[in-house]
Amino acid sequence: MGAGRRGLITAAVAVVCAVTVLTAPGTAFAAPDPTASPAAGSGTAPALAPNKDLEAVRRQLETLYHEAAVATDAYNAAEEKAKRQSAQIVELAKKIVKGQEKLAELKDRAGAAARAQYRGGGLPDEAHLMLSDNPQEFLDGAGRVLQGQRATKGLLGEMARTQQDLELYAKDASTQWKKLEAGRKAKAAATKKVEQRIAAAEELESRLEKEDKERLAELEEAAARQAQTTWLDSGILDDIDGSASEQGKKAVEFATAQLGKPYEWGAEGPKTFDCSGLTSQAWAHAGHPVPRTSQEQWKQLPHVAVEDMRPGDLVIYFGDASHVAMYVGDGAIVHAPRPGRTVTVAGAGSMPILGVVRPDA
């Protein structure tokens, strides 16, 4: 590889490192080998082994896309939370409307009672009763007065409770609005981070020539193949012989039917997917809804040992549970890898496995 091309790759690495540091203060990233930097004032890069610069690029892209995946999970979580909060606000609004209608009705009834008393000369029922000369009428009236007092007391109590309910609903609605606004800001921050990381990765890739892009793809495939080989050499497949459940089969059928569709962060189909969008939709199609994000799938779904996994189970990757795929058998997974890629089949051990969860345990 010529010195000019090596200089281009080295410059690309330097650019993406600068962009990454500027967009994420306080976050450390692996820098290229110091020998890859041009000598001061020379304008050219020293000779390096051909793959060394590209390996640095591969690792930097891996870091950027991983951070984009983490931010995508944060975006998806904020989106799901916003949906729930919006639904709660709608329900509270309905309760407030009903409460206001009930309070208006109670006030009308109270007003009618007051008007009836006014038409009776302004004297309370007890006074009218005492002025009666008929003993039986007195006794009958005493019962009616008692009933009227109880009704009035009940009416006033119901009005007070309705008013308290309205105040509580209004307070809850205000709290939900504040949470919704906080969620909107969290979603906006996650969106910004996703876009920054993807833009930085695309900027780095755009600086590579066609031949280097092809060799970079080969390096990525070699790294995944080596990880899968190491995983298989552990003898793990000797212990994995579980059969898919009926729902698991449906989930696998849905996931594999999406092969070739583009990755798009935040997408749940039908034309594009991100990693957890694919797995959550597959299990929803199978009639067993699961959490939307890979992190929540890891937190909420039952865990099973890797050697006990069966087709349809979800394999969670990386220590932060930032990626998820569906196991389809024979040591393979179906997943939506990252921006610029499509839903594909890969080795289950081609990435660091955090653990396995089973939606229909």
XYZ file of C-alpha atoms in Angstrom:
361
model
C 0.000 0.000 0.000
C 1.429 3.428 -0.979
C 2.416 6.085 1.544
C -0.419 8.311 0.306
C -3.058 5.678 1.056
C -1.567 4.905 4.468
C -1.646 8.621 5.206
C -5.324 8.768 4.202
C -6.268 5.917 6.550
C -4.213 7.399 9.388
C -5.867 10.771 8.841
C -9.289 9.118 8.864
C -8.561 7.509 12.213
C -7.371 10.847 13.617
C -10.482 12.635 12.355
C -12.933 10.168 13.860
C -11.064 10.177 17.179
C -11.287 13.959 17.264
C -14.975 13.944 16.372
C -15.708 11.295 19.003
C -13.862 13.107 21.768
C -15.550 16.396 20.919
C -19.027 14.894 20.914
C -18.570 12.843 24.080
C -16.436 14.705 26.635
C -14.911 12.497 29.260
C -15.270 9.288 27.222
C -12.054 7.475 26.404
C -11.509 5.567 23.188
C -8.667 3.389 21.966
C -6.340 5.534 19.885
C -4.401 4.276 16.887
C -0.813 3.162 17.427
C 1.328 6.274 18.046
C 3.637 5.200 15.213
C 0.755 5.708 12.799
C 0.895 9.501 13.267
C 2.813 11.501 10.646
C 6.209 12.723 11.729
C 6.214 16.367 12.713
C 6.549 18.521 9.645
C 7.158 15.564 7.344
C 3.696 15.487 5.718
C 3.919 11.714 5.212
C 3.172 8.681 7.387
C 5.887 6.155 8.214
C 5.577 2.687 6.687
C 3.280 0.274 8.555
C 2.120 -3.285 8.093
C -0.805 -2.998 5.588
C -3.502 -4.259 7.950
C -2.450 -2.319 11.023
C -4.183 0.934 10.090
C -7.310 -0.889 8.943
C -7.449 -2.863 12.181
C -7.415 0.438 14.082
C -10.231 1.658 11.843
C -12.189 -1.555 12.435
C -11.916 -1.211 16.179
C -12.852 2.450 16.087
C -15.921 1.682 13.955
C -16.833 -1.084 16.368
C -16.651 1.401 19.258
C -18.726 4.024 17.457
C -21.437 1.612 16.381
C -21.538 0.069 19.845
C -22.102 3.496 21.382
C -24.773 4.166 18.770
C -26.462 0.911 19.827
C -26.398 1.943 23.487
C -27.916 5.315 22.595
C -30.516 3.588 20.413
C -31.572 1.472 23.384
C -31.904 4.674 25.438
C -34.022 6.228 22.669
C -36.268 3.173 22.418
C -36.717 3.078 26.190
C -37.663 6.768 26.247
C -40.080 6.224 23.366
C -41.811 3.338 25.136
C -42.025 5.303 28.371
C -43.509 8.267 26.510
C -46.215 6.032 25.040
C -47.168 4.756 28.490
C -47.170 8.248 30.011
C -49.264 9.643 27.165
C -51.801 6.857 27.661
C -51.927 7.605 31.397
C -52.496 11.301 30.710
C -55.355 10.458 28.344
C -56.976 8.248 31.004
C -56.574 10.965 33.629
C -58.128 13.485 31.263
C -61.135 11.205 30.803
C -61.497 10.868 34.576
C -61.308 14.646 34.989
C -64.036 15.184 32.394
C -66.293 12.597 34.062
C -65.571 14.085 37.465
C -66.451 17.574 36.281
C -69.705 16.298 34.786
C -70.553 14.502 38.044
C -69.738 17.575 40.113
C -71.944 19.735 37.885
C -74.810 17.262 38.335
C -74.389 17.254 42.101
C -74.366 21.037 42.175
C -77.587 21.094 40.145
C -79.201 18.742 42.639
C -78.029 20.862 45.546
C -79.356 23.982 43.807
C -82.724 22.333 43.227
C -82.974 21.483 46.914
C -82.153 25.059 47.858
C -84.751 26.427 45.446
C -87.396 24.073 46.836
C -86.679 25.331 50.330
C -86.976 28.937 49.137
C -90.342 28.214 47.531
C -91.476 26.815 50.889
C -91.116 30.233 52.481
C -87.534 29.895 53.467
C -88.423 27.822 56.558
C -86.646 24.532 56.993
C -88.695 21.301 56.841
C -88.385 20.920 60.615
C -90.188 24.279 61.187
C -93.031 23.392 58.807
C -93.417 20.103 60.634
C -93.644 21.711 64.076
C -96.426 24.033 62.860
C -98.595 21.086 61.813
C -101.756 20.363 63.848
C -102.123 16.794 62.571
C -100.262 14.246 64.795
C -100.072 11.602 62.031
C -98.829 14.174 59.581
C -96.241 15.129 62.191
C -95.025 11.528 62.513
C -94.990 10.925 58.758
C -93.203 14.189 58.219
C -90.589 13.389 60.851
C -89.535 10.360 58.785
C -89.343 12.390 55.616
C -87.289 15.084 57.341
C -84.837 12.487 58.606
C -84.532 11.000 55.122
C -84.056 14.460 53.657
C -81.311 15.277 56.144
C -79.508 12.063 55.311
C -79.881 12.723 51.590
C -78.560 16.257 51.966
C -75.626 15.069 54.052
C -74.879 12.356 51.478
C -75.098 14.854 48.639
C -72.653 17.221 50.304
C -70.294 14.339 51.118
C -70.384 13.107 47.527
C -69.642 16.603 46.250
C -66.655 16.865 48.590
C -65.296 13.450 47.489
C -65.757 14.299 43.820
C -63.906 17.569 44.313
C -61.056 15.715 46.046
C -60.898 13.192 43.196
C -60.656 15.998 40.662
C -57.823 17.615 42.571
C -55.991 14.270 42.754
C -56.476 13.606 39.016
C -55.194 17.086 38.191
C -52.141 16.569 40.382
C -51.402 13.181 38.789
C -51.800 14.664 35.319
C -49.355 17.444 36.165
C -46.829 14.876 37.402
C -47.208 12.805 34.236
C -46.733 15.888 32.066
C -43.459 16.647 33.866
C -42.298 13.063 33.358
C -43.307 13.238 29.706
C -41.260 16.408 29.241
C -38.250 14.813 30.956
C -38.655 11.796 28.683
C -38.803 14.052 25.634
C -35.485 15.592 26.613
C -33.949 12.153 27.224
C -35.163 10.986 23.818
C -33.767 14.100 22.145
C -30.387 13.575 23.843
C -30.322 9.921 22.767
C -31.255 10.880 19.216
C -28.411 13.384 19.088
C -25.906 10.838 20.359
C -27.033 8.153 17.912
C -26.782 10.554 14.989
C -23.376 11.833 16.092
C -21.887 8.355 16.440
C -23.298 7.142 13.122
C -22.137 10.315 11.360
C -18.633 9.872 12.793
C -18.533 6.240 11.645
C -19.800 7.136 8.176
C -17.260 9.940 7.938
C -14.488 7.496 8.752
C -15.710 4.938 6.224
C -16.154 7.579 3.524
C -12.441 8.381 3.707
C -11.485 4.838 2.764
C -10.923 3.842 -0.840
C -12.876 0.960 -2.353
C -10.033 -1.515 -1.934
C -9.596 -0.578 1.714
C -13.330 -0.917 2.366
C -13.227 -4.418 0.928
C -10.234 -5.343 3.089
C -11.935 -3.779 6.116
C -14.978 -5.992 5.492
C -12.663 -8.979 5.306
C -11.119 -8.016 8.648
C -14.570 -7.723 10.225
C -15.588 -11.114 8.868
C -12.310 -12.666 10.052
C -12.782 -11.281 13.569
C -16.354 -12.622 13.734
C -15.278 -15.980 12.287
C -12.463 -16.305 14.820
C -14.816 -15.517 17.713
C -17.337 -18.076 16.448
C -14.636 -20.729 15.996
C -13.383 -20.186 19.537
C -16.944 -20.476 20.822
C -17.599 -23.686 18.893
C -14.234 -25.179 19.922
C -15.429 -24.966 23.519
C -17.781 -27.837 22.681
C -20.848 -25.740 23.453
C -22.907 -27.264 20.625
C -22.487 -30.703 22.177
C -24.822 -29.550 24.933
C -27.266 -27.460 22.880
C -30.029 -29.712 21.610
C -33.254 -27.979 22.683
C -36.255 -27.944 20.350
C -38.257 -24.800 19.724
C -41.659 -24.357 21.307
C -44.634 -23.681 19.052
C -44.414 -19.967 19.815
C -40.645 -20.111 19.366
C -41.106 -21.581 15.880
C -43.430 -18.721 14.951
C -40.944 -16.175 16.263
C -38.110 -17.765 14.260
C -40.265 -17.857 11.129
C -41.005 -14.157 11.475
C -37.380 -13.212 12.147
C -35.984 -15.225 9.235
C -38.636 -13.779 6.906
C -37.028 -10.356 7.496
C -33.626 -11.398 6.132
C -32.186 -8.743 3.836
C -34.211 -5.846 5.260
C -32.139 -2.794 6.223
C -31.139 -1.870 9.743
C -32.595 1.424 10.941
C -32.173 2.594 14.511
C -35.461 2.961 16.377
C -37.338 0.922 13.745
C -39.758 -1.940 14.448
C -40.620 -2.848 10.868
C -42.190 -3.684 8.628
C -39.525 -2.457 6.178
C -36.619 -1.743 8.537
C -35.539 -2.914 11.995
C -33.051 -2.319 14.742
C -31.861 -5.286 16.797
C -34.518 -5.211 19.526
C -37.166 -4.032 17.079
C -36.666 -7.311 15.207
C -36.800 -9.558 18.278
C -39.730 -7.766 19.922
C -41.780 -7.848 16.728
C -40.946 -11.516 16.147
C -42.287 -12.478 19.544
C -45.279 -10.161 19.225
C -46.058 -11.992 15.963
C -45.789 -15.272 17.894
C -48.419 -14.000 20.326
C -46.081 -13.355 23.244
C -45.110 -9.664 23.550
C -41.707 -8.875 25.097
C -40.060 -5.605 26.192
C -38.979 -3.280 23.401
C -35.295 -2.840 24.261
C -32.461 -5.346 24.567
C -31.660 -4.107 28.064
C -35.230 -4.578 29.265
C -35.418 -7.964 27.569
C -32.356 -8.930 29.586
C -33.787 -7.502 32.813
C -37.343 -8.783 32.578
C -37.299 -12.100 30.724
C -36.364 -15.426 32.361
C -32.693 -16.333 31.981
C -31.550 -19.744 30.752
C -28.075 -21.242 30.503
C -26.372 -20.884 27.131
C -26.077 -24.670 26.833
C -29.848 -24.952 27.352
C -30.919 -22.460 24.692
C -33.324 -23.435 21.960
C -34.521 -21.766 18.731
C -36.563 -18.678 19.515
C -34.533 -17.764 22.611
C -32.923 -14.334 22.628
C -29.163 -14.026 22.928
C -28.047 -10.836 24.691
C -24.618 -9.428 23.858
C -21.991 -7.224 25.518
C -21.753 -6.357 29.187
C -24.275 -3.531 28.853
C -26.886 -5.690 27.055
C -26.763 -3.303 24.098
C -27.426 -5.906 21.393
C -29.836 -8.797 20.987
C -30.327 -11.559 18.431
C -32.570 -14.587 18.041
C -31.096 -18.066 18.216
C -32.269 -20.188 15.280
C -30.357 -23.404 15.920
C -27.070 -25.025 14.830
C -25.047 -22.316 16.536
C -26.585 -19.531 14.423
C -28.548 -16.353 15.113
C -30.663 -13.937 13.114
C -30.123 -10.268 13.969
C -30.140 -6.702 12.711
C -26.444 -5.805 13.132
C -25.953 -2.050 12.749
C -26.437 0.932 10.400
C -25.441 0.157 6.851
C -26.199 -3.534 7.237
C -29.245 -5.732 6.756
C -30.959 -8.402 8.830
C -28.700 -11.418 8.492
C -27.645 -14.818 9.828
C -24.456 -14.933 11.913
C -22.656 -17.166 14.358
C -24.109 -17.034 17.865
C -20.585 -16.785 19.290
C -19.381 -14.064 16.909
C -19.936 -11.420 19.611
C -19.396 -11.502 23.383
C -22.447 -13.268 24.869
C -23.848 -11.787 28.066
C -26.551 -14.427 28.417
C -29.737 -15.955 27.032
C -33.381 -15.194 27.841
C -36.522 -17.161 27.013
C -39.720 -15.191 26.346
C -42.006 -18.226 26.713
C -40.291 -19.943 29.622
